[in-house]
mmCIF file of C-alpha atoms in Angstrom:
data_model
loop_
_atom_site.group_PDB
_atom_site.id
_atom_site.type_symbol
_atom_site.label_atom_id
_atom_site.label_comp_id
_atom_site.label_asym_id
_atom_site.label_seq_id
_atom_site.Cartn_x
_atom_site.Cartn_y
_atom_site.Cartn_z
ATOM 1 C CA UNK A 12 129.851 -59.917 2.795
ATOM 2 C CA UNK A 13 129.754 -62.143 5.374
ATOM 3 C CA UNK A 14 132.522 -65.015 5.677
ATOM 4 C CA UNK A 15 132.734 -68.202 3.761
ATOM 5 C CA UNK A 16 133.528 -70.122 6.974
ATOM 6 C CA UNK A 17 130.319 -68.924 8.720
ATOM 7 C CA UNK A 18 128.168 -69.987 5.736
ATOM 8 C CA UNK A 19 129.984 -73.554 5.357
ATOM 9 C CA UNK A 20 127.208 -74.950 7.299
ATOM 10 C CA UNK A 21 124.161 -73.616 6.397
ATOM 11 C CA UNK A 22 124.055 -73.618 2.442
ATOM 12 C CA UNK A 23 122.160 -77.591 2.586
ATOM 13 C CA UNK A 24 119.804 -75.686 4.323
ATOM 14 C CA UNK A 25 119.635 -72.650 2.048
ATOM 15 C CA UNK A 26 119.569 -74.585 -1.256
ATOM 16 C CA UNK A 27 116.564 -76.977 0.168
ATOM 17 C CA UNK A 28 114.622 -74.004 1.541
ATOM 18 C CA UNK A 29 114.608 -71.603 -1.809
ATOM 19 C CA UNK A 30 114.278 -75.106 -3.830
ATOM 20 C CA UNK A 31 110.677 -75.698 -1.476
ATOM 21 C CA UNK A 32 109.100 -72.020 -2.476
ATOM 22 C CA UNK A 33 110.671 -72.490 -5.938
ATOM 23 C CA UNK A 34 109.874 -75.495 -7.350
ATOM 24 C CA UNK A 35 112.736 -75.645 -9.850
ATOM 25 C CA UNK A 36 116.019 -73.631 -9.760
ATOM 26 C CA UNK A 37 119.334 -74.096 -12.002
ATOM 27 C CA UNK A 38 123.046 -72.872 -10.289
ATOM 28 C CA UNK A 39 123.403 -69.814 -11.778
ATOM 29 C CA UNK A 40 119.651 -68.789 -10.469
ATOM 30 C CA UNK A 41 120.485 -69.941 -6.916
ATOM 31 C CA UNK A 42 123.334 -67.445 -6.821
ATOM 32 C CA UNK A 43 121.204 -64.802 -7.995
ATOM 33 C CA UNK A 44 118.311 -65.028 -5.532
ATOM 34 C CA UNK A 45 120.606 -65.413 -3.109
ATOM 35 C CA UNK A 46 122.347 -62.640 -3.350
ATOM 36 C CA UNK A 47 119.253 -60.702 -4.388
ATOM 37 C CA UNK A 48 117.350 -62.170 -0.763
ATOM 38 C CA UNK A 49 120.410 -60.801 1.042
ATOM 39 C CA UNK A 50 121.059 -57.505 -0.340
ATOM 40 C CA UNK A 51 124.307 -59.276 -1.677
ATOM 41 C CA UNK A 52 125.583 -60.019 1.587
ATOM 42 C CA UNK A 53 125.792 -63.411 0.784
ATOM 43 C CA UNK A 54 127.460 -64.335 -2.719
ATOM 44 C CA UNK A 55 127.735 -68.225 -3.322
ATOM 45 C CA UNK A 56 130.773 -69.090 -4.695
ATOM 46 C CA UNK A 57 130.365 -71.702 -7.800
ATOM 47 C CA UNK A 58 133.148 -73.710 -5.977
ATOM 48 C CA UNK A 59 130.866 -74.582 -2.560
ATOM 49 C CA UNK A 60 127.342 -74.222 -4.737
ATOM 50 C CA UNK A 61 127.864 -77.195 -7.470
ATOM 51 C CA UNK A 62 129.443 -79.923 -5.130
ATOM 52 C CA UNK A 63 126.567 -78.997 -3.054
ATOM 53 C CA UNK A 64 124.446 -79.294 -5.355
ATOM 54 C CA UNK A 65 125.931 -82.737 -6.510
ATOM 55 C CA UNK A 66 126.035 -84.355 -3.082
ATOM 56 C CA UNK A 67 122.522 -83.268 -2.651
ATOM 57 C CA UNK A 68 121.449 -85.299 -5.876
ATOM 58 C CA UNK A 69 123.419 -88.603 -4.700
ATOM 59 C CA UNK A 70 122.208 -88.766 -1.506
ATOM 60 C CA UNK A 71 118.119 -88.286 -2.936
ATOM 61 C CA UNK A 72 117.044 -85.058 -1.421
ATOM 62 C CA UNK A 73 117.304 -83.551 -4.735
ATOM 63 C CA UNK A 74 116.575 -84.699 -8.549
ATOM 64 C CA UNK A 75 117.439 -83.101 -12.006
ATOM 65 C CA UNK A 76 116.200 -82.411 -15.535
ATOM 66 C CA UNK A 77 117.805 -80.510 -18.237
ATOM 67 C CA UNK A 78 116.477 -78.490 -20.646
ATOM 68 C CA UNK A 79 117.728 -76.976 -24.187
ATOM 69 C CA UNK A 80 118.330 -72.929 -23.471
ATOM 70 C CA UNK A 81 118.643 -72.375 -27.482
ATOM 71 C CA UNK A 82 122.098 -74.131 -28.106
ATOM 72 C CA UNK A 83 122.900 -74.859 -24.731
ATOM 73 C CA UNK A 84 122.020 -77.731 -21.648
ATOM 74 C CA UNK A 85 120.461 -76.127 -18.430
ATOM 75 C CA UNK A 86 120.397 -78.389 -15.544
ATOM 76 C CA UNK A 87 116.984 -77.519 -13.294
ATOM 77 C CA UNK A 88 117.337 -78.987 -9.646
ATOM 78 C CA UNK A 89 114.012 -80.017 -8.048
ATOM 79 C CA UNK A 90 113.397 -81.547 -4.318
ATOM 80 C CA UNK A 91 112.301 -85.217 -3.855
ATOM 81 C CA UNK A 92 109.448 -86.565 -1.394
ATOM 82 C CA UNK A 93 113.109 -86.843 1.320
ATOM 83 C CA UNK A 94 114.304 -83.499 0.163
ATOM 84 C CA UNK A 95 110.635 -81.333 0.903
ATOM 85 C CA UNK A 96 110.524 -83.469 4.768
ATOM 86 C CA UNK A 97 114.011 -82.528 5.079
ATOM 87 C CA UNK A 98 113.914 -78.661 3.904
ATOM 88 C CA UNK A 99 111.495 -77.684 7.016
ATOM 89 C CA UNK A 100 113.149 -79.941 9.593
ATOM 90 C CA UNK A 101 116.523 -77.866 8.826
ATOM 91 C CA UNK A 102 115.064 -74.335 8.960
ATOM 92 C CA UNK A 103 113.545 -75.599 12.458
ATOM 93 C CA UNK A 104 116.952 -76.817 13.670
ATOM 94 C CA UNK A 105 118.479 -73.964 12.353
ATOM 95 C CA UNK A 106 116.241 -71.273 13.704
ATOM 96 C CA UNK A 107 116.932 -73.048 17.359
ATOM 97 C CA UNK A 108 120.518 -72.593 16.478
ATOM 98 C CA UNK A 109 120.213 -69.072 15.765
ATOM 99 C CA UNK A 110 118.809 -69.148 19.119
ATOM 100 C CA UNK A 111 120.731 -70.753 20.862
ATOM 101 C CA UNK A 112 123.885 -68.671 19.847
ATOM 102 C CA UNK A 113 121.672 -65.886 21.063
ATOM 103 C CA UNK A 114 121.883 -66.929 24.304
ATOM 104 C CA UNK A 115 125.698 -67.170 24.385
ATOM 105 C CA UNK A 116 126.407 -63.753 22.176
ATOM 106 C CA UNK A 117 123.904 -61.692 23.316
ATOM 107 C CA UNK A 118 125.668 -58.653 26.135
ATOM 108 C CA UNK A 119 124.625 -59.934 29.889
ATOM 109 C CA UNK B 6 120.964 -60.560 -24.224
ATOM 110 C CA UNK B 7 121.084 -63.979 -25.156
ATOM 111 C CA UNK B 8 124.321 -65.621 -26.428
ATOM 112 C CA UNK B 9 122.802 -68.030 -29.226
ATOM 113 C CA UNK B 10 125.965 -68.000 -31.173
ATOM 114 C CA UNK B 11 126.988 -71.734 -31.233
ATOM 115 C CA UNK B 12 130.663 -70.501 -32.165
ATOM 116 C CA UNK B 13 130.476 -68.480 -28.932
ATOM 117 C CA UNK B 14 129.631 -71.566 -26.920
ATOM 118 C CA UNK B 15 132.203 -73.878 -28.431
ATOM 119 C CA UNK B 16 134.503 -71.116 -27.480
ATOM 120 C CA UNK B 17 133.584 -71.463 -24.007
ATOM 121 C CA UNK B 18 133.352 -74.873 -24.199
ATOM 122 C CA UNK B 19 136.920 -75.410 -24.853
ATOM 123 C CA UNK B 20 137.933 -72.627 -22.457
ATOM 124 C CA UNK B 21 136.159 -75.009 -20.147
ATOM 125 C CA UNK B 22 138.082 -77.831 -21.414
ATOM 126 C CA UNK B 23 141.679 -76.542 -21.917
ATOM 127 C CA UNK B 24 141.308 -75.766 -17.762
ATOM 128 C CA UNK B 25 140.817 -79.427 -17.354
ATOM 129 C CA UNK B 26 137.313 -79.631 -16.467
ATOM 130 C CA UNK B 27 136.662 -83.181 -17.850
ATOM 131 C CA UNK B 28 133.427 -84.405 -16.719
ATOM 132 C CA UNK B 29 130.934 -83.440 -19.409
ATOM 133 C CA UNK B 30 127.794 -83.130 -17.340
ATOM 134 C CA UNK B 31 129.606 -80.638 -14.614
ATOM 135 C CA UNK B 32 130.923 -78.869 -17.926
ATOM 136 C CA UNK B 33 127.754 -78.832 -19.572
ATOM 137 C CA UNK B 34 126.078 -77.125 -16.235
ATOM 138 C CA UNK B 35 129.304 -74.687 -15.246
ATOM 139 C CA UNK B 36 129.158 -73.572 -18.977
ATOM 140 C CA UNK B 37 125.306 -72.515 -18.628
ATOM 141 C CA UNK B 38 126.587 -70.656 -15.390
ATOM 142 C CA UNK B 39 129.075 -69.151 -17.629
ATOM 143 C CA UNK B 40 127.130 -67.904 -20.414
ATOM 144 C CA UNK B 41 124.945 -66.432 -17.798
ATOM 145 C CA UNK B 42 127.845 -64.487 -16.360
ATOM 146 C CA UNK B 43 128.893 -63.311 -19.541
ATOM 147 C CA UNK B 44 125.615 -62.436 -20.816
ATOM 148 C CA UNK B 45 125.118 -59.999 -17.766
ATOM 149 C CA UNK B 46 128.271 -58.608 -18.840
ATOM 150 C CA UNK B 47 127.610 -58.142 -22.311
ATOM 151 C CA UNK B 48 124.197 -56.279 -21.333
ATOM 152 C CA UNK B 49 126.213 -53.671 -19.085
ATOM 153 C CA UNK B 50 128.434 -53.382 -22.510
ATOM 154 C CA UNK B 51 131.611 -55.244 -22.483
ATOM 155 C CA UNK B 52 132.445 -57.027 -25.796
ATOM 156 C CA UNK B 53 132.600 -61.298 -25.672
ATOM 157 C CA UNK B 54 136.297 -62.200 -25.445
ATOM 158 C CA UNK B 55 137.023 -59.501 -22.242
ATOM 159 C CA UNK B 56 133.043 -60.741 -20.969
ATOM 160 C CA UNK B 57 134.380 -64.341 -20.871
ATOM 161 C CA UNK B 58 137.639 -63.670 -19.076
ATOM 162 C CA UNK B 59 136.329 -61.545 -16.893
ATOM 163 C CA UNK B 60 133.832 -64.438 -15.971
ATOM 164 C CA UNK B 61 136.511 -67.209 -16.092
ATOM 165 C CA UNK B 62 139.108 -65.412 -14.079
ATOM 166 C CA UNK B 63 137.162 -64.820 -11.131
ATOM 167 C CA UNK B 64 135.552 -68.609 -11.408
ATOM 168 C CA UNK B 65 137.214 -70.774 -9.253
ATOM 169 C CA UNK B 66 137.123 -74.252 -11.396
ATOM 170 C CA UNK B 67 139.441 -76.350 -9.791
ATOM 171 C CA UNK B 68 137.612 -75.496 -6.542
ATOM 172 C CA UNK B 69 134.558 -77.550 -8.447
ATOM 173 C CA UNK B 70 136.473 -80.514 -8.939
ATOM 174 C CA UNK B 71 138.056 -80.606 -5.869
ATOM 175 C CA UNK B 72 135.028 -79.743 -3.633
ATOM 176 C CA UNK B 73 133.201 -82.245 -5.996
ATOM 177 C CA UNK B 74 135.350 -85.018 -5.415
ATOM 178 C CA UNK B 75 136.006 -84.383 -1.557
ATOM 179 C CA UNK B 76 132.012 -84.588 -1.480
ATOM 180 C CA UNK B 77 131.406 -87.844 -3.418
ATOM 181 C CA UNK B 78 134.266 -89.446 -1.328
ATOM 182 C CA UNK B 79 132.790 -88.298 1.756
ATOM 183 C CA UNK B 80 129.596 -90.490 0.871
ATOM 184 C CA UNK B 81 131.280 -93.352 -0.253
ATOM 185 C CA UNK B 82 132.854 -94.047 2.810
ATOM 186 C CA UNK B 83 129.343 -92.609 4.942
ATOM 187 C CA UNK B 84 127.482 -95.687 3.167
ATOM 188 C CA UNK B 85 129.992 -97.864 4.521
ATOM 189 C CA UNK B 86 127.930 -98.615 7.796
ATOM 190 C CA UNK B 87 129.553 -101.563 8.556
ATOM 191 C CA UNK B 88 132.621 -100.334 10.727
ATOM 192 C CA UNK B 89 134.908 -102.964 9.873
ATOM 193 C CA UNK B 90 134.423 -102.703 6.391
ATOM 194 C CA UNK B 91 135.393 -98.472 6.977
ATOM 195 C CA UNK B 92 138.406 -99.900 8.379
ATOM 196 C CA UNK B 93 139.359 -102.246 5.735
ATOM 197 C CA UNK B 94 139.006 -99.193 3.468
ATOM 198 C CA UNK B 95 140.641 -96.817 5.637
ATOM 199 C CA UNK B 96 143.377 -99.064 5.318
ATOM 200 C CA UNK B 97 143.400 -99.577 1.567
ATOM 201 C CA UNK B 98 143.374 -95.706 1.232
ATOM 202 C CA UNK B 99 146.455 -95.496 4.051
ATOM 203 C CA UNK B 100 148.410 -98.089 1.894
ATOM 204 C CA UNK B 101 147.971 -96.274 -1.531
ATOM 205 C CA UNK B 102 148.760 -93.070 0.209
ATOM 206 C CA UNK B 103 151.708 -94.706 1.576
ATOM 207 C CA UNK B 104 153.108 -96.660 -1.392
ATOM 208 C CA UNK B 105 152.834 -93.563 -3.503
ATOM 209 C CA UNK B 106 155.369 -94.708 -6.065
ATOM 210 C CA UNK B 107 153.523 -97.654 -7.937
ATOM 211 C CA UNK B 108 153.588 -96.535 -11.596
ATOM 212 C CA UNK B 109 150.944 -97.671 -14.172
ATOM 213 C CA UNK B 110 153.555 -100.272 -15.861
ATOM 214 C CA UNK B 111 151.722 -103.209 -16.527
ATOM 215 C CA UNK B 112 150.075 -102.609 -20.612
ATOM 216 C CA UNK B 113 145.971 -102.266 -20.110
ATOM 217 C CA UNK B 114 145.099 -105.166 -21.769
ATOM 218 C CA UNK B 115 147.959 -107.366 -20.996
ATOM 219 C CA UNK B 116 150.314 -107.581 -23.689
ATOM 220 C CA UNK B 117 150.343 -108.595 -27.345
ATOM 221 C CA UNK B 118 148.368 -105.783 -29.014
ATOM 222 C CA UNK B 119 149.383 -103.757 -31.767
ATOM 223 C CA UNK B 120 149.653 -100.187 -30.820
ATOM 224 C CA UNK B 121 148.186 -98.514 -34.556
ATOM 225 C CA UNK B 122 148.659 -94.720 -33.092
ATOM 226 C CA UNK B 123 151.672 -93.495 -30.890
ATOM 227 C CA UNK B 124 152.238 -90.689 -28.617
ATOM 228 C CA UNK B 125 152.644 -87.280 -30.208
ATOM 229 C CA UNK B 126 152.205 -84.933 -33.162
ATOM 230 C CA UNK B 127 150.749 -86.474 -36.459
ATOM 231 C CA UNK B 128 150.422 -85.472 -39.717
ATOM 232 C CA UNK B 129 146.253 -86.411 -40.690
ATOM 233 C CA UNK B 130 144.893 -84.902 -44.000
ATOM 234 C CA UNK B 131 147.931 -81.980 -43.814
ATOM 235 C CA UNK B 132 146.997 -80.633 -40.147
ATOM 236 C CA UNK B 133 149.020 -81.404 -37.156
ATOM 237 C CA UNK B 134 147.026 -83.146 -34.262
ATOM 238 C CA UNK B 135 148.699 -84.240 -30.800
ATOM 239 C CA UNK B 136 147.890 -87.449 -29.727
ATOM 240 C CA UNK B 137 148.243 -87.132 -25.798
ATOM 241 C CA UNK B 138 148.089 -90.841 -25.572
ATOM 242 C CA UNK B 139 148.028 -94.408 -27.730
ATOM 243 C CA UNK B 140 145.630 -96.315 -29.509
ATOM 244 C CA UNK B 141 145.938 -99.821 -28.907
ATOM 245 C CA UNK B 142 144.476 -102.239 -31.919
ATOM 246 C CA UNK B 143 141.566 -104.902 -30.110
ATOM 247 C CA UNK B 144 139.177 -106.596 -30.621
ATOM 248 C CA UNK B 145 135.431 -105.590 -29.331
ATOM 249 C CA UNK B 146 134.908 -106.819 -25.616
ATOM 250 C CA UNK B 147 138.705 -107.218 -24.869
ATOM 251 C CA UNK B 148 139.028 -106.521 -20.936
ATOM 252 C CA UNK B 149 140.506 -103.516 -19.942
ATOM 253 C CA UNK B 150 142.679 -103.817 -17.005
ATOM 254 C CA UNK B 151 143.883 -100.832 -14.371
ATOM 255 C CA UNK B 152 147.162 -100.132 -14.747
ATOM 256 C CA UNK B 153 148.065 -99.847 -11.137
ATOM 257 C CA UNK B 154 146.417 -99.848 -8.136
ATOM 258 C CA UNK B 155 143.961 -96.251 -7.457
ATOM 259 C CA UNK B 156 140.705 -94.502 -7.254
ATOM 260 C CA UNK B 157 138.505 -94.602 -9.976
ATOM 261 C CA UNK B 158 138.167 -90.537 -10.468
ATOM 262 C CA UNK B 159 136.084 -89.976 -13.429
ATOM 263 C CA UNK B 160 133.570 -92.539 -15.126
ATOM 264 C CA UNK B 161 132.161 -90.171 -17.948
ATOM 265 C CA UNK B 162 131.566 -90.199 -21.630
ATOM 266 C CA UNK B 163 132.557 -87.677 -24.340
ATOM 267 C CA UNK B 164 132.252 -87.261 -28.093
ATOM 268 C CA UNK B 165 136.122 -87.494 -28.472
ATOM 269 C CA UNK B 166 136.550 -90.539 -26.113
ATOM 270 C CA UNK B 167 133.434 -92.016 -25.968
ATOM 271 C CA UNK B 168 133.246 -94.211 -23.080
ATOM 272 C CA UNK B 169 135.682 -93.220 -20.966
ATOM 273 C CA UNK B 170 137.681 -93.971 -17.132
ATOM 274 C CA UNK B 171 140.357 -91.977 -15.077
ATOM 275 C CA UNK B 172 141.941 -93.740 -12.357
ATOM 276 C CA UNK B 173 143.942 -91.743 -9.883
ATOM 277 C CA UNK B 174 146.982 -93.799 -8.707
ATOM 278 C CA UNK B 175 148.737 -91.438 -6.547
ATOM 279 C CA UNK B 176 149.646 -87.994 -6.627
ATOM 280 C CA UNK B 177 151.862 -88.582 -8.804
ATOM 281 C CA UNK B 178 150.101 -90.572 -11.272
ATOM 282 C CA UNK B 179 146.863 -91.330 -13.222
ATOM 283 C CA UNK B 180 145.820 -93.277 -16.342
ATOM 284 C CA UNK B 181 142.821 -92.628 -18.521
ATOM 285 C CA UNK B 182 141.066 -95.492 -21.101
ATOM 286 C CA UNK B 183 138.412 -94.405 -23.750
ATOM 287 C CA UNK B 184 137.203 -95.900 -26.415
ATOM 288 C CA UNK B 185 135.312 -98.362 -23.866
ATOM 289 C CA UNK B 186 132.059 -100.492 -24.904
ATOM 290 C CA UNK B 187 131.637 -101.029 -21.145
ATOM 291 C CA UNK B 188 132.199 -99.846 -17.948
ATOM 292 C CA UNK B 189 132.850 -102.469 -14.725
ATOM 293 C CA UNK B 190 133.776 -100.098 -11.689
ATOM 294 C CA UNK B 191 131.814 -96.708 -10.174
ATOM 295 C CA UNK B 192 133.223 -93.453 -9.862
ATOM 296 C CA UNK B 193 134.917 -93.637 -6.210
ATOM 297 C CA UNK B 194 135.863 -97.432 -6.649
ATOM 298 C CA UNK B 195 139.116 -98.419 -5.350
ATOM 299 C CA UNK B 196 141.128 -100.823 -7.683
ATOM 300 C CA UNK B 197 144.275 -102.805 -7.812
ATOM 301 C CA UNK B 198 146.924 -103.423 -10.350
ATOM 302 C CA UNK B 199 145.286 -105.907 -12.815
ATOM 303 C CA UNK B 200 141.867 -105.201 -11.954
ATOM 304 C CA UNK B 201 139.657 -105.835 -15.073
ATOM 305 C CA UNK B 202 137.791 -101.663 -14.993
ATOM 306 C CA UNK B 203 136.686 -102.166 -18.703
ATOM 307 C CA UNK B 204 135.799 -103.618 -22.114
ATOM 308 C CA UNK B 205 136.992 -101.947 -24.778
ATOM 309 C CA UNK B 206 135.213 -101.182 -27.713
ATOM 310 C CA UNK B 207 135.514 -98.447 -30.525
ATOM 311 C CA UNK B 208 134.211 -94.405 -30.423
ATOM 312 C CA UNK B 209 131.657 -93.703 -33.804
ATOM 313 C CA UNK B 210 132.738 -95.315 -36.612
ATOM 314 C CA UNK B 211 136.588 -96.393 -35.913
ATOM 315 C CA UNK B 212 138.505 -99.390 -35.851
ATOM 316 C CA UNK B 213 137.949 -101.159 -32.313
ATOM 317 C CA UNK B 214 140.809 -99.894 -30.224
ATOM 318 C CA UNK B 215 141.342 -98.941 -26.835
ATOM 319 C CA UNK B 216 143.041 -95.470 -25.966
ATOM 320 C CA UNK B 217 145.167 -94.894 -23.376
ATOM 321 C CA UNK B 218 146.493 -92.270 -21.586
ATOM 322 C CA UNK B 219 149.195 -91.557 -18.530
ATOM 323 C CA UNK B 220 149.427 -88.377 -16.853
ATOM 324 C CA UNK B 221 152.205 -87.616 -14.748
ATOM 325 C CA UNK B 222 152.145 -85.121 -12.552
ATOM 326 C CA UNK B 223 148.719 -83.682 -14.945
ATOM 327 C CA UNK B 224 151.146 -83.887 -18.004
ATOM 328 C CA UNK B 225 150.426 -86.450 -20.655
ATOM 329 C CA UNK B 226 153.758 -88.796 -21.298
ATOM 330 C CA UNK B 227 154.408 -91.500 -23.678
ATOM 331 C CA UNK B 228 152.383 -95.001 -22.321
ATOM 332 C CA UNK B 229 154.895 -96.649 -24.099
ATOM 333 C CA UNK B 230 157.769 -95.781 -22.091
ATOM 334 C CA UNK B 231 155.892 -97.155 -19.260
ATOM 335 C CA UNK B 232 154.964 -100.734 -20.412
ATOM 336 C CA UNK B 233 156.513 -103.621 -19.430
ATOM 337 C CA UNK B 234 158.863 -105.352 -21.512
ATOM 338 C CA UNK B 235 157.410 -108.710 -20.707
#
């Protein structure tokens, strides 16, 4: 499992990017695929996913509808117009990131 | 293996409750996350009650509300562009941090209001219910004032409180009004002593009343004991 400070930063981009090839997603669904994606290497904790979630909705990169699950309220997350331009432009910066590490990690 | 059983879910649902997760839309979408937990477990064979602790032991629900509210503080103060409005509010926040003993002691709707309901256990139709707070007799529309200065925490609405506020005054203290036909301030506001947050109203088909609540240090206490005499 990899540590909860290294993924701090990178679950905006992680939520916006399985949201694009998903359409719709609810929490519980996110963790799953997530940890499915990553062999479980990466488990999101409900604590870091739902505020997450939450500040992604107030600030309009994200939108909701719930539906009835027999007696119960699901809550499907879905991307705005802001949310799809934004989902790409933080894989880009992310992948130059990655890169950019590289270049200070990798062994001389 | 679906749980469909609404008993089940009311179960949960006050699980949910009883660990103080108040805000009914978060509890509505943590209890979906829940059921899906516990249905996984009941598939690989464990019975409900040990599925649902299981699931509830290992799930980290004050980390929600605290992450939550961290988060939607954050923004507040990111759409404050103007930077010497940030300051004013960076001050506000310093001054409540640092006068950290102002109780809620003025009465929420100023005084002369009958309270019909007091603090504690009651006798209704032969079963014994707490009352963690008081209901205060008013009229429809009567404003509904903070009872210190704070941080408007939670603006939600329930089918026990109907309308309802909690406004965190310090660490110490917080006050929560229900019963509310309408609501003035946002979650996040910041609010002094006196501030009109409210109008009270009535929850289904009671008497119009406000309800009121003080929590002291997250246990309820009598609101009486806290009003002013004047």
């Amino acid at each position: 499992m990899h540590s909860k400070e290294l993924l701090k930063g990178t679950l905006k981009t992680i939520i916006l990017k399985l949201l694009k090839e998903n359409e719709r997603m609810y929490g519980y669904e996110i963790t799953q695929e997530v940890k499915k994606m990553t062999d479980g290497k990466i488990q999101l904790t409900e604590g870091a996913l739902y505020p997450t979630l939450h500040r992604l909705e107030a600030d309009g990169y994200l939108k909701t509808e719930t539906q009835k699950i027999g007696k119960r309220i699901r809550k499907y997350y879905y991307l705005t117009s802001k949310g799809g331009a934004t989902s790409g432009q933080l894989v880009n910066e992310f992948y130059d990131f990655i890169n950019t590490i590289n270049l200070l990690l990798k062994p001389q | 293996m679906n749980i469909a059983d609404s008993i089940q879910i009311n179960y949960i649902n006050d699980r949910l409750k009883a660990n103080r997760l108040s805000n009914e839309s978060l509890r509505n979408e943590v209890m979906d996350h829940v059921i899906c937990k516990v249905e996984d477990l009941l598939v690989e064979g464990s019975n409900f009650h040990d599925a649902v602790n299981t699931v509830l032991e290992e799930f980290d629900l004050q980390a929600i509300e605290k992450n939550r509210q961290k988060l939607l503080q954050r923004k507040i103060l990111s759409r404050t562009k103007n930077v010497s409005l940030a300051i004013v509010v960076l001050l506000f926040t310093m001054v409540i941090g640092v006068d950290a003993q102002e109780k809620p002691d003025i009465h929420p709707l100023g005084n002369g209001y009958k309270t019909a309901l007091t603090f504690g256990d009651h006798t209704i139709n032969g079963a014994i219910k707490k009352q963690n707070g008081i209901d205060i007799i008013a009229p429809f529309g009567t404003k509904v004032l903070s009872a210190a200065r704070g941080e408007v925490v939670i603006v939600d609405a329930s089918k026990d409180y109907g309308n309802y506020i909690i406004v965190k005054h310090n660490n110490e203290f917080s006050t929560l009004y229900a019963s509310l036909s309408e609501i003035k301030v946002e979650e996040g506001a910041f609010v002094k002593k006196g501030d009109n947050i409210a109008l009270s109203g009535k929850i289904g088909s009671s008497k119009a009343h406000l309800h009121y609540e003080i929590f002291r240090n997250n246990e309820c206490v009598d609101p009486e004991s806290y009003l002013s005499e004047d």
